[in-house]
mmCIF file with all atom_site columns, C-alpha atoms in Angstrom:
data_model
loop_
_atom_site.group_PDB
_atom_site.id
_atom_site.type_symbol
_atom_site.label_atom_id
_atom_site.label_alt_id
_atom_site.label_comp_id
_atom_site.label_asym_id
_atom_site.label_entity_id
_atom_site.label_seq_id
_atom_site.pdbx_PDB_ins_code
_atom_site.Cartn_x
_atom_site.Cartn_y
_atom_site.Cartn_z
_atom_site.occupancy
_atom_site.B_iso_or_equiv
_atom_site.pdbx_formal_charge
_atom_site.auth_seq_id
_atom_site.auth_comp_id
_atom_site.auth_asym_id
_atom_site.auth_atom_id
_atom_site.pdbx_PDB_model_num
ATOM 1   C CA . GLY U 1 1   ? 79.919  105.741 100.271 1.00 56.00 ? 105 GLY U CA 1
ATOM 2   C CA . GLN U 1 2   ? 79.508  101.696 100.239 1.00 64.00 ? 106 GLN U CA 1
ATOM 3   C CA . GLN U 1 3   ? 77.828  100.424 103.258 1.00 79.00 ? 107 GLN U CA 1
ATOM 4   C CA . VAL U 1 4   ? 76.907  96.911  104.709 1.00 88.00 ? 108 VAL U CA 1
ATOM 5   C CA . MET U 1 5   ? 73.940  96.574  106.628 1.00 92.00 ? 109 MET U CA 1
ATOM 6   C CA . GLN U 1 6   ? 74.392  94.035  109.431 1.00 95.00 ? 110 GLN U CA 1
ATOM 7   C CA . ILE U 1 7   ? 71.220  92.474  111.735 1.00 95.00 ? 111 ILE U CA 1
ATOM 8   C CA . PRO U 1 8   ? 70.992  91.568  114.411 1.00 96.00 ? 112 PRO U CA 1
ATOM 9   C CA . GLN U 1 9   ? 72.747  93.944  116.715 1.00 94.00 ? 113 GLN U CA 1
ATOM 10  C CA . TYR U 1 10  ? 72.816  91.548  119.503 1.00 96.00 ? 114 TYR U CA 1
ATOM 11  C CA . GLN U 1 11  ? 71.459  87.547  119.716 1.00 97.00 ? 115 GLN U CA 1
ATOM 12  C CA . HIS U 1 12  ? 71.355  85.838  123.131 1.00 97.00 ? 116 HIS U CA 1
ATOM 13  C CA . VAL U 1 13  ? 71.371  81.714  122.809 1.00 97.00 ? 117 VAL U CA 1
ATOM 14  C CA . GLN U 1 14  ? 71.049  78.957  124.956 1.00 97.00 ? 118 GLN U CA 1
ATOM 15  C CA . GLU U 1 15  ? 74.154  76.627  124.364 1.00 98.00 ? 119 GLU U CA 1
ATOM 16  C CA . GLY U 1 16  ? 72.934  74.193  121.669 1.00 98.00 ? 120 GLY U CA 1
ATOM 17  C CA . GLU U 1 17  ? 70.532  76.710  119.907 1.00 98.00 ? 121 GLU U CA 1
ATOM 18  C CA . ASP U 1 18  ? 71.375  77.789  116.297 1.00 98.00 ? 122 ASP U CA 1
ATOM 19  C CA . PHE U 1 19  ? 72.518  81.676  115.359 1.00 98.00 ? 123 PHE U CA 1
ATOM 20  C CA . THR U 1 20  ? 72.393  83.505  112.105 1.00 98.00 ? 124 THR U CA 1
ATOM 21  C CA . THR U 1 21  ? 73.234  86.899  111.432 1.00 98.00 ? 125 THR U CA 1
ATOM 22  C CA . TYR U 1 22  ? 72.919  88.929  107.938 1.00 98.00 ? 126 TYR U CA 1
ATOM 23  C CA . CYS U 1 23  ? 74.542  91.333  105.864 1.00 97.00 ? 127 CYS U CA 1
ATOM 24  C CA . ASN U 1 24  ? 72.858  93.155  103.105 1.00 96.00 ? 128 ASN U CA 1
ATOM 25  C CA . SER U 1 25  ? 74.312  95.537  100.732 1.00 92.00 ? 129 SER U CA 1
ATOM 26  C CA . SER U 1 26  ? 72.701  97.653  98.071  1.00 88.00 ? 130 SER U CA 1
ATOM 27  C CA . THR U 1 27  ? 75.419  97.403  95.761  1.00 88.00 ? 131 THR U CA 1
ATOM 28  C CA . THR U 1 28  ? 76.537  94.362  94.088  1.00 90.00 ? 132 THR U CA 1
ATOM 29  C CA . LEU U 1 29  ? 79.770  92.869  95.965  1.00 89.00 ? 133 LEU U CA 1
ATOM 30  C CA . SER U 1 30  ? 82.675  91.524  94.341  1.00 87.00 ? 134 SER U CA 1
ATOM 31  C CA . ASN U 1 31  ? 83.269  89.609  97.499  1.00 89.00 ? 135 ASN U CA 1
ATOM 32  C CA . ILE U 1 32  ? 82.619  89.852  101.284 1.00 94.00 ? 136 ILE U CA 1
ATOM 33  C CA . GLN U 1 33  ? 84.389  88.673  104.267 1.00 94.00 ? 137 GLN U CA 1
ATOM 34  C CA . TRP U 1 34  ? 83.826  87.273  107.302 1.00 97.00 ? 138 TRP U CA 1
ATOM 35  C CA . TYR U 1 35  ? 85.686  88.115  110.708 1.00 96.00 ? 139 TYR U CA 1
ATOM 36  C CA . LYS U 1 36  ? 85.059  87.096  114.445 1.00 97.00 ? 140 LYS U CA 1
ATOM 37  C CA . GLN U 1 37  ? 85.954  89.269  117.102 1.00 97.00 ? 141 GLN U CA 1
ATOM 38  C CA . ARG U 1 38  ? 86.345  87.764  121.157 1.00 97.00 ? 142 ARG U CA 1
ATOM 39  C CA . PRO U 1 39  ? 85.672  89.988  123.607 1.00 94.00 ? 143 PRO U CA 1
ATOM 40  C CA . GLY U 1 40  ? 88.742  92.218  124.144 1.00 93.00 ? 144 GLY U CA 1
ATOM 41  C CA . GLY U 1 41  ? 90.317  90.976  121.366 1.00 96.00 ? 145 GLY U CA 1
ATOM 42  C CA . HIS U 1 42  ? 91.181  91.820  117.777 1.00 96.00 ? 146 HIS U CA 1
ATOM 43  C CA . PRO U 1 43  ? 89.141  90.843  114.633 1.00 96.00 ? 147 PRO U CA 1
ATOM 44  C CA . VAL U 1 44  ? 89.977  87.664  112.959 1.00 96.00 ? 148 VAL U CA 1
ATOM 45  C CA . PHE U 1 45  ? 89.382  86.501  109.580 1.00 93.00 ? 149 PHE U CA 1
ATOM 46  C CA . LEU U 1 46  ? 87.058  83.627  109.145 1.00 96.00 ? 150 LEU U CA 1
ATOM 47  C CA . ILE U 1 47  ? 86.454  83.338  105.336 1.00 94.00 ? 151 ILE U CA 1
ATOM 48  C CA . GLN U 1 48  ? 85.992  85.298  102.337 1.00 93.00 ? 152 GLN U CA 1
ATOM 49  C CA . LEU U 1 49  ? 82.897  84.327  99.490  1.00 94.00 ? 153 LEU U CA 1
ATOM 50  C CA . VAL U 1 50  ? 83.527  85.162  95.851  1.00 92.00 ? 154 VAL U CA 1
ATOM 51  C CA . LYS U 1 51  ? 81.084  83.565  93.850  1.00 94.00 ? 155 LYS U CA 1
ATOM 52  C CA . SER U 1 52  ? 77.241  84.034  93.140  1.00 96.00 ? 156 SER U CA 1
ATOM 53  C CA . GLY U 1 53  ? 75.591  81.379  95.429  1.00 97.00 ? 157 GLY U CA 1
ATOM 54  C CA . GLU U 1 54  ? 78.704  80.415  97.083  1.00 96.00 ? 158 GLU U CA 1
ATOM 55  C CA . VAL U 1 55  ? 78.087  77.941  100.204 1.00 98.00 ? 159 VAL U CA 1
ATOM 56  C CA . LYS U 1 56  ? 81.019  77.428  102.514 1.00 97.00 ? 160 LYS U CA 1
ATOM 57  C CA . LYS U 1 57  ? 81.545  75.480  105.909 1.00 97.00 ? 161 LYS U CA 1
ATOM 58  C CA . GLN U 1 58  ? 83.751  75.429  108.578 1.00 97.00 ? 162 GLN U CA 1
ATOM 59  C CA . LYS U 1 59  ? 82.727  72.854  111.133 1.00 97.00 ? 163 LYS U CA 1
ATOM 60  C CA . ARG U 1 60  ? 79.644  74.078  112.661 1.00 98.00 ? 164 ARG U CA 1
ATOM 61  C CA . LEU U 1 61  ? 79.689  77.564  110.621 1.00 98.00 ? 165 LEU U CA 1
ATOM 62  C CA . THR U 1 62  ? 77.852  77.772  107.398 1.00 98.00 ? 166 THR U CA 1
ATOM 63  C CA . PHE U 1 63  ? 78.345  80.932  104.949 1.00 98.00 ? 167 PHE U CA 1
ATOM 64  C CA . GLN U 1 64  ? 76.687  81.894  102.214 1.00 98.00 ? 168 GLN U CA 1
ATOM 65  C CA . PHE U 1 65  ? 76.551  84.593  99.326  1.00 97.00 ? 169 PHE U CA 1
ATOM 66  C CA . GLY U 1 66  ? 73.315  85.549  97.630  1.00 96.00 ? 170 GLY U CA 1
ATOM 67  C CA . GLU U 1 67  ? 72.969  84.869  93.979  1.00 95.00 ? 171 GLU U CA 1
ATOM 68  C CA . ALA U 1 68  ? 72.668  88.516  93.309  1.00 94.00 ? 172 ALA U CA 1
ATOM 69  C CA . LYS U 1 69  ? 75.817  89.077  95.451  1.00 93.00 ? 173 LYS U CA 1
ATOM 70  C CA . LYS U 1 70  ? 74.329  91.765  97.429  1.00 94.00 ? 174 LYS U CA 1
ATOM 71  C CA . ASN U 1 71  ? 73.746  89.607  100.799 1.00 95.00 ? 175 ASN U CA 1
ATOM 72  C CA . SER U 1 72  ? 75.299  87.088  102.938 1.00 97.00 ? 176 SER U CA 1
ATOM 73  C CA . SER U 1 73  ? 74.818  85.196  106.037 1.00 98.00 ? 177 SER U CA 1
ATOM 74  C CA . LEU U 1 74  ? 76.654  83.449  108.644 1.00 98.00 ? 178 LEU U CA 1
ATOM 75  C CA . HIS U 1 75  ? 74.805  80.820  110.330 1.00 98.00 ? 179 HIS U CA 1
ATOM 76  C CA . ILE U 1 76  ? 76.375  78.691  113.342 1.00 98.00 ? 180 ILE U CA 1
ATOM 77  C CA . THR U 1 77  ? 74.174  75.123  114.552 1.00 98.00 ? 181 THR U CA 1
ATOM 78  C CA . ALA U 1 78  ? 74.390  74.297  117.954 1.00 98.00 ? 182 ALA U CA 1
ATOM 79  C CA . THR U 1 79  ? 76.250  76.975  119.550 1.00 98.00 ? 183 THR U CA 1
ATOM 80  C CA . GLN U 1 80  ? 78.700  76.727  122.035 1.00 98.00 ? 184 GLN U CA 1
ATOM 81  C CA . THR U 1 81  ? 80.287  78.821  124.631 1.00 97.00 ? 185 THR U CA 1
ATOM 82  C CA . THR U 1 82  ? 83.297  79.289  122.470 1.00 97.00 ? 186 THR U CA 1
ATOM 83  C CA . ASP U 1 83  ? 81.396  81.073  119.727 1.00 98.00 ? 187 ASP U CA 1
ATOM 84  C CA . VAL U 1 84  ? 80.969  84.365  122.116 1.00 98.00 ? 188 VAL U CA 1
ATOM 85  C CA . GLY U 1 85  ? 82.020  87.293  120.197 1.00 97.00 ? 189 GLY U CA 1
ATOM 86  C CA . THR U 1 86  ? 81.137  89.640  117.659 1.00 97.00 ? 190 THR U CA 1
ATOM 87  C CA . TYR U 1 87  ? 80.768  88.619  113.888 1.00 97.00 ? 191 TYR U CA 1
ATOM 88  C CA . PHE U 1 88  ? 81.672  91.352  111.428 1.00 96.00 ? 192 PHE U CA 1
ATOM 89  C CA . CYS U 1 89  ? 80.902  91.196  107.610 1.00 96.00 ? 193 CYS U CA 1
ATOM 90  C CA . ALA U 1 90  ? 83.282  93.311  105.201 1.00 93.00 ? 194 ALA U CA 1
ATOM 91  C CA . MET U 1 91  ? 83.225  94.269  101.947 1.00 89.00 ? 195 MET U CA 1
ATOM 92  C CA . ARG U 1 92  ? 86.196  95.757  100.135 1.00 81.00 ? 196 ARG U CA 1
ATOM 93  C CA . ASN U 1 93  ? 86.214  99.730  99.831  1.00 71.00 ? 197 ASN U CA 1
ATOM 94  C CA . SER U 1 94  ? 86.800  100.378 96.041  1.00 68.00 ? 198 SER U CA 1
ATOM 95  C CA . ASN U 1 95  ? 87.953  103.718 96.932  1.00 70.00 ? 199 ASN U CA 1
ATOM 96  C CA . SER U 1 96  ? 90.202  102.822 99.514  1.00 66.00 ? 200 SER U CA 1
ATOM 97  C CA . GLY U 1 97  ? 93.026  100.508 98.166  1.00 66.00 ? 201 GLY U CA 1
ATOM 98  C CA . TYR U 1 98  ? 92.309  97.160  100.031 1.00 68.00 ? 202 TYR U CA 1
ATOM 99  C CA . ALA U 1 99  ? 90.909  98.500  103.215 1.00 76.00 ? 203 ALA U CA 1
ATOM 100 C CA . LEU U 1 100 ? 87.334  97.131  104.331 1.00 84.00 ? 204 LEU U CA 1
ATOM 101 C CA . ASN U 1 101 ? 84.161  98.735  104.986 1.00 87.00 ? 205 ASN U CA 1
ATOM 102 C CA . PHE U 1 102 ? 82.639  96.892  107.590 1.00 91.00 ? 206 PHE U CA 1
ATOM 103 C CA . GLY U 1 103 ? 79.238  95.896  109.069 1.00 92.00 ? 207 GLY U CA 1
ATOM 104 C CA . LYS U 1 104 ? 78.411  97.237  112.471 1.00 93.00 ? 208 LYS U CA 1
ATOM 105 C CA . GLY U 1 105 ? 78.420  93.440  113.773 1.00 95.00 ? 209 GLY U CA 1
ATOM 106 C CA . THR U 1 106 ? 76.481  91.099  115.474 1.00 96.00 ? 210 THR U CA 1
ATOM 107 C CA . SER U 1 107 ? 76.920  90.317  119.146 1.00 96.00 ? 211 SER U CA 1
ATOM 108 C CA . LEU U 1 108 ? 76.576  86.804  119.955 1.00 98.00 ? 212 LEU U CA 1
ATOM 109 C CA . LEU U 1 109 ? 76.198  85.982  123.766 1.00 97.00 ? 213 LEU U CA 1
ATOM 110 C CA . VAL U 1 110 ? 75.634  82.192  124.606 1.00 97.00 ? 214 VAL U CA 1
ATOM 111 C CA . THR U 1 111 ? 74.678  80.943  128.193 1.00 96.00 ? 215 THR U CA 1
ATOM 112 C CA . PRO U 1 112 ? 75.163  77.309  129.295 1.00 93.00 ? 216 PRO U CA 1
ATOM 113 C CA . ASN A 2 1   ? 106.660 85.913  112.222 1.00 73.00 ? 281 ASN A CA 1
ATOM 114 C CA . ALA A 2 2   ? 105.030 88.365  114.884 1.00 80.00 ? 282 ALA A CA 1
ATOM 115 C CA . GLY A 2 3   ? 102.586 89.189  112.499 1.00 93.00 ? 283 GLY A CA 1
ATOM 116 C CA . VAL A 2 4   ? 101.088 92.601  113.081 1.00 97.00 ? 284 VAL A CA 1
ATOM 117 C CA . THR A 2 5   ? 102.280 94.363  116.295 1.00 97.00 ? 285 THR A CA 1
ATOM 118 C CA . GLN A 2 6   ? 101.039 97.526  117.803 1.00 98.00 ? 286 GLN A CA 1
ATOM 119 C CA . THR A 2 7   ? 102.273 99.553  120.788 1.00 97.00 ? 287 THR A CA 1
ATOM 120 C CA . PRO A 2 8   ? 101.445 100.853 123.201 1.00 97.00 ? 288 PRO A CA 1
ATOM 121 C CA . LYS A 2 9   ? 98.517  98.307  124.285 1.00 97.00 ? 289 LYS A CA 1
ATOM 122 C CA . PHE A 2 10  ? 96.978  100.950 126.429 1.00 97.00 ? 290 PHE A CA 1
ATOM 123 C CA . GLN A 2 11  ? 97.311  105.210 126.675 1.00 97.00 ? 291 GLN A CA 1
ATOM 124 C CA . VAL A 2 12  ? 95.752  107.755 128.567 1.00 97.00 ? 292 VAL A CA 1
ATOM 125 C CA . LEU A 2 13  ? 96.034  111.365 127.022 1.00 97.00 ? 293 LEU A CA 1
ATOM 126 C CA . LYS A 2 14  ? 95.104  114.821 128.267 1.00 97.00 ? 294 LYS A CA 1
ATOM 127 C CA . THR A 2 15  ? 93.053  117.082 125.876 1.00 98.00 ? 295 THR A CA 1
ATOM 128 C CA . GLY A 2 16  ? 95.661  118.867 123.474 1.00 97.00 ? 296 GLY A CA 1
ATOM 129 C CA . GLN A 2 17  ? 98.325  116.208 124.054 1.00 97.00 ? 297 GLN A CA 1
ATOM 130 C CA . SER A 2 18  ? 100.460 114.542 121.018 1.00 96.00 ? 298 SER A CA 1
ATOM 131 C CA . MET A 2 19  ? 100.864 111.132 120.455 1.00 96.00 ? 299 MET A CA 1
ATOM 132 C CA . THR A 2 20  ? 102.062 108.373 117.952 1.00 98.00 ? 300 THR A CA 1
ATOM 133 C CA . LEU A 2 21  ? 100.543 104.886 117.959 1.00 98.00 ? 301 LEU A CA 1
ATOM 134 C CA . GLN A 2 22  ? 102.876 102.632 116.743 1.00 98.00 ? 302 GLN A CA 1
ATOM 135 C CA . CYS A 2 23  ? 102.324 99.672  114.035 1.00 98.00 ? 303 CYS A CA 1
ATOM 136 C CA . ALA A 2 24  ? 104.820 97.178  112.428 1.00 98.00 ? 304 ALA A CA 1
ATOM 137 C CA . GLN A 2 25  ? 103.929 93.958  110.342 1.00 97.00 ? 305 GLN A CA 1
ATOM 138 C CA . ASP A 2 26  ? 106.582 91.196  109.243 1.00 95.00 ? 306 ASP A CA 1
ATOM 139 C CA . MET A 2 27  ? 104.968 89.655  106.669 1.00 93.00 ? 307 MET A CA 1
ATOM 140 C CA . ASN A 2 28  ? 106.113 91.916  103.920 1.00 92.00 ? 308 ASN A CA 1
ATOM 141 C CA . HIS A 2 29  ? 102.253 93.046  103.191 1.00 92.00 ? 309 HIS A CA 1
ATOM 142 C CA . GLU A 2 30  ? 102.030 95.714  100.858 1.00 91.00 ? 310 GLU A CA 1
ATOM 143 C CA . TYR A 2 31  ? 98.827  97.228  101.801 1.00 91.00 ? 311 TYR A CA 1
ATOM 144 C CA . MET A 2 32  ? 98.239  98.258  105.603 1.00 94.00 ? 312 MET A CA 1
ATOM 145 C CA . SER A 2 33  ? 95.244  100.254 107.514 1.00 94.00 ? 313 SER A CA 1
ATOM 146 C CA . TRP A 2 34  ? 94.118  102.080 110.567 1.00 96.00 ? 314 TRP A CA 1
ATOM 147 C CA . TYR A 2 35  ? 90.856  101.694 112.077 1.00 96.00 ? 315 TYR A CA 1
ATOM 148 C CA . ARG A 2 36  ? 88.957  103.181 115.182 1.00 97.00 ? 316 ARG A CA 1
ATOM 149 C CA . GLN A 2 37  ? 86.344  100.828 116.841 1.00 96.00 ? 317 GLN A CA 1
ATOM 150 C CA . ASP A 2 38  ? 83.619  102.698 119.124 1.00 94.00 ? 318 ASP A CA 1
ATOM 151 C CA . PRO A 2 39  ? 80.789  100.791 120.364 1.00 84.00 ? 319 PRO A CA 1
ATOM 152 C CA . GLY A 2 40  ? 77.930  100.323 118.091 1.00 78.00 ? 320 GLY A CA 1
ATOM 153 C CA . MET A 2 41  ? 80.313  101.675 115.252 1.00 81.00 ? 321 MET A CA 1
ATOM 154 C CA . GLY A 2 42  ? 81.816  98.471  114.169 1.00 87.00 ? 322 GLY A CA 1
ATOM 155 C CA . LEU A 2 43  ? 85.159  99.564  112.296 1.00 93.00 ? 323 LEU A CA 1
ATOM 156 C CA . ARG A 2 44  ? 85.852  102.800 111.121 1.00 93.00 ? 324 ARG A CA 1
ATOM 157 C CA . LEU A 2 45  ? 88.794  103.380 108.565 1.00 93.00 ? 325 LEU A CA 1
ATOM 158 C CA . ILE A 2 46  ? 90.972  106.433 109.212 1.00 95.00 ? 326 ILE A CA 1
ATOM 159 C CA . HIS A 2 47  ? 94.143  106.169 106.688 1.00 95.00 ? 327 HIS A CA 1
ATOM 160 C CA . TYR A 2 48  ? 95.219  103.318 104.730 1.00 93.00 ? 328 TYR A CA 1
ATOM 161 C CA . SER A 2 49  ? 98.551  102.596 102.946 1.00 93.00 ? 329 SER A CA 1
ATOM 162 C CA . VAL A 2 50  ? 99.213  100.731 99.165  1.00 90.00 ? 330 VAL A CA 1
ATOM 163 C CA . GLY A 2 51  ? 103.039 100.779 99.663  1.00 91.00 ? 331 GLY A CA 1
ATOM 164 C CA . ALA A 2 52  ? 105.746 102.703 100.977 1.00 94.00 ? 332 ALA A CA 1
ATOM 165 C CA . GLY A 2 53  ? 105.373 106.540 100.331 1.00 95.00 ? 333 GLY A CA 1
ATOM 166 C CA . ILE A 2 54  ? 101.821 106.233 99.377  1.00 94.00 ? 334 ILE A CA 1
ATOM 167 C CA . THR A 2 55  ? 98.830  106.924 102.139 1.00 95.00 ? 335 THR A CA 1
ATOM 168 C CA . ASP A 2 56  ? 95.349  108.285 101.723 1.00 93.00 ? 336 ASP A CA 1
ATOM 169 C CA . GLN A 2 57  ? 92.567  109.072 103.934 1.00 93.00 ? 337 GLN A CA 1
ATOM 170 C CA . GLY A 2 58  ? 89.781  107.087 104.965 1.00 91.00 ? 338 GLY A CA 1
ATOM 171 C CA . GLU A 2 59  ? 86.269  107.637 106.230 1.00 89.00 ? 339 GLU A CA 1
ATOM 172 C CA . VAL A 2 60  ? 87.410  109.373 109.670 1.00 94.00 ? 340 VAL A CA 1
ATOM 173 C CA . PRO A 2 61  ? 90.640  110.886 108.863 1.00 96.00 ? 341 PRO A CA 1
ATOM 174 C CA . ASN A 2 62  ? 90.240  114.206 111.128 1.00 96.00 ? 342 ASN A CA 1
ATOM 175 C CA . GLY A 2 63  ? 92.836  114.584 113.533 1.00 96.00 ? 343 GLY A CA 1
ATOM 176 C CA . TYR A 2 64  ? 94.948  112.275 112.540 1.00 97.00 ? 344 TYR A CA 1
ATOM 177 C CA . ASN A 2 65  ? 98.113  111.777 110.205 1.00 97.00 ? 345 ASN A CA 1
ATOM 178 C CA . VAL A 2 66  ? 100.153 108.881 108.761 1.00 97.00 ? 346 VAL A CA 1
ATOM 179 C CA . SER A 2 67  ? 103.374 108.052 107.107 1.00 96.00 ? 347 SER A CA 1
ATOM 180 C CA . ARG A 2 68  ? 104.540 104.976 105.572 1.00 97.00 ? 348 ARG A CA 1
ATOM 181 C CA . SER A 2 69  ? 108.302 105.409 105.173 1.00 96.00 ? 349 SER A CA 1
ATOM 182 C CA . THR A 2 70  ? 109.175 101.653 104.800 1.00 97.00 ? 350 THR A CA 1
ATOM 183 C CA . THR A 2 71  ? 106.813 98.540  103.959 1.00 96.00 ? 351 THR A CA 1
ATOM 184 C CA . GLU A 2 72  ? 106.841 97.512  107.955 1.00 97.00 ? 352 GLU A CA 1
ATOM 185 C CA . ASP A 2 73  ? 105.646 100.335 109.854 1.00 97.00 ? 353 ASP A CA 1
ATOM 186 C CA . PHE A 2 74  ? 102.470 102.571 109.585 1.00 98.00 ? 354 PHE A CA 1
ATOM 187 C CA . PRO A 2 75  ? 102.426 105.076 112.416 1.00 98.00 ? 355 PRO A CA 1
ATOM 188 C CA . LEU A 2 76  ? 99.360  106.866 113.324 1.00 98.00 ? 356 LEU A CA 1
ATOM 189 C CA . ARG A 2 77  ? 99.952  110.355 114.685 1.00 98.00 ? 357 ARG A CA 1
ATOM 190 C CA . LEU A 2 78  ? 97.164  112.036 116.941 1.00 97.00 ? 358 LEU A CA 1
ATOM 191 C CA . LEU A 2 79  ? 98.231  116.015 116.758 1.00 92.00 ? 359 LEU A CA 1
ATOM 192 C CA . SER A 2 80  ? 95.980  117.563 119.203 1.00 96.00 ? 360 SER A CA 1
ATOM 193 C CA . ALA A 2 81  ? 93.834  114.762 121.194 1.00 97.00 ? 361 ALA A CA 1
ATOM 194 C CA . ALA A 2 82  ? 90.496  115.236 121.883 1.00 97.00 ? 362 ALA A CA 1
ATOM 195 C CA . PRO A 2 83  ? 87.817  113.275 123.935 1.00 97.00 ? 363 PRO A CA 1
ATOM 196 C CA . SER A 2 84  ? 86.108  112.128 120.948 1.00 96.00 ? 364 SER A CA 1
ATOM 197 C CA . GLN A 2 85  ? 89.338  110.135 119.789 1.00 97.00 ? 365 GLN A CA 1
ATOM 198 C CA . THR A 2 86  ? 88.879  107.971 122.940 1.00 97.00 ? 366 THR A CA 1
ATOM 199 C CA . SER A 2 87  ? 88.433  104.730 121.071 1.00 97.00 ? 367 SER A CA 1
ATOM 200 C CA . VAL A 2 88  ? 90.280  101.144 120.314 1.00 98.00 ? 368 VAL A CA 1
ATOM 201 C CA . TYR A 2 89  ? 92.597  101.661 117.306 1.00 98.00 ? 369 TYR A CA 1
ATOM 202 C CA . PHE A 2 90  ? 93.445  98.800  115.022 1.00 98.00 ? 370 PHE A CA 1
ATOM 203 C CA . CYS A 2 91  ? 95.909  98.430  112.494 1.00 97.00 ? 371 CYS A CA 1
ATOM 204 C CA . ALA A 2 92  ? 95.738  95.954  109.811 1.00 95.00 ? 372 ALA A CA 1
ATOM 205 C CA . SER A 2 93  ? 98.034  94.583  106.919 1.00 95.00 ? 373 SER A CA 1
ATOM 206 C CA . SER A 2 94  ? 96.820  92.595  103.897 1.00 90.00 ? 374 SER A CA 1
ATOM 207 C CA . TYR A 2 95  ? 98.353  91.310  100.693 1.00 82.00 ? 375 TYR A CA 1
ATOM 208 C CA . ARG A 2 96  ? 96.333  90.373  97.537  1.00 76.00 ? 376 ARG A CA 1
ATOM 209 C CA . THR A 2 97  ? 96.423  86.679  96.094  1.00 73.00 ? 377 THR A CA 1
ATOM 210 C CA . GLY A 2 98  ? 93.918  86.333  93.011  1.00 71.00 ? 378 GLY A CA 1
ATOM 211 C CA . ASN A 2 99  ? 90.700  87.685  94.073  1.00 68.00 ? 379 ASN A CA 1
ATOM 212 C CA . THR A 2 100 ? 92.042  87.342  98.166  1.00 72.00 ? 380 THR A CA 1
ATOM 213 C CA . ASP A 2 101 ? 92.705  89.951  100.524 1.00 77.00 ? 381 ASP A CA 1
ATOM 214 C CA . THR A 2 102 ? 92.760  88.626  103.969 1.00 84.00 ? 382 THR A CA 1
ATOM 215 C CA . GLN A 2 103 ? 93.412  91.325  106.480 1.00 89.00 ? 383 GLN A CA 1
ATOM 216 C CA . TYR A 2 104 ? 95.484  90.793  109.463 1.00 94.00 ? 384 TYR A CA 1
ATOM 217 C CA . PHE A 2 105 ? 94.796  92.799  112.562 1.00 96.00 ? 385 PHE A CA 1
ATOM 218 C CA . GLY A 2 106 ? 96.987  93.926  115.405 1.00 97.00 ? 386 GLY A CA 1
ATOM 219 C CA . PRO A 2 107 ? 96.124  93.420  119.051 1.00 97.00 ? 387 PRO A CA 1
ATOM 220 C CA . GLY A 2 108 ? 95.004  96.956  119.190 1.00 97.00 ? 388 GLY A CA 1
ATOM 221 C CA . THR A 2 109 ? 95.769  100.071 121.554 1.00 98.00 ? 389 THR A CA 1
ATOM 222 C CA . ARG A 2 110 ? 92.999  101.386 123.879 1.00 97.00 ? 390 ARG A CA 1
ATOM 223 C CA . LEU A 2 111 ? 93.220  105.050 124.206 1.00 97.00 ? 391 LEU A CA 1
ATOM 224 C CA . THR A 2 112 ? 91.419  107.358 126.620 1.00 97.00 ? 392 THR A CA 1
ATOM 225 C CA . VAL A 2 113 ? 91.574  111.092 126.241 1.00 97.00 ? 393 VAL A CA 1
ATOM 226 C CA . LEU A 2 114 ? 90.541  112.878 129.453 1.00 96.00 ? 394 LEU A CA 1
#
């Protein structure tokens, strides 16, 4: 089935350092979504990217969609302890209505 | 709006017991889904529904049943619980506007099967 591979699985940074997580697909994606899940919480929608080469920013977070629409990245500048959590990319599963195929996530730990 | 609600928050079952995880949404969303989340596995789709009266299987449907008699409710039934079903279960609802279909997740049910 359709899969998105996400790396790294874990990342531990000092507060103030940057962080990047990457998603890769073997097939061309119609769009890609990013979610954040705080420890003990539920996934919360961050953003959706649709266009080839699209770049969107939310404060310290920068989201990119590759030119070939097969990869995406989330970059956090100057991490803060509030950034702790797991970041998931997700692609729409064309065989399952509007349900999503999720990457396995990148767990970010930020130490002060 | 309450959004997506799930009950119970926690549940412990013995092997072989059955139970229903409840999910409700008050946003009039057509699409609803159930996922399970296991450590290192991300979220895997169990069942989904594209509208009242319509359900279909996802990636890991074995051992689970669903029904969608109303737009608001999408219960997940465990027929005969097994330890392999120990997991966190999330219900989600979504609607489509243009090319955007954002999923809204409930708070989850943490299930342990002994």
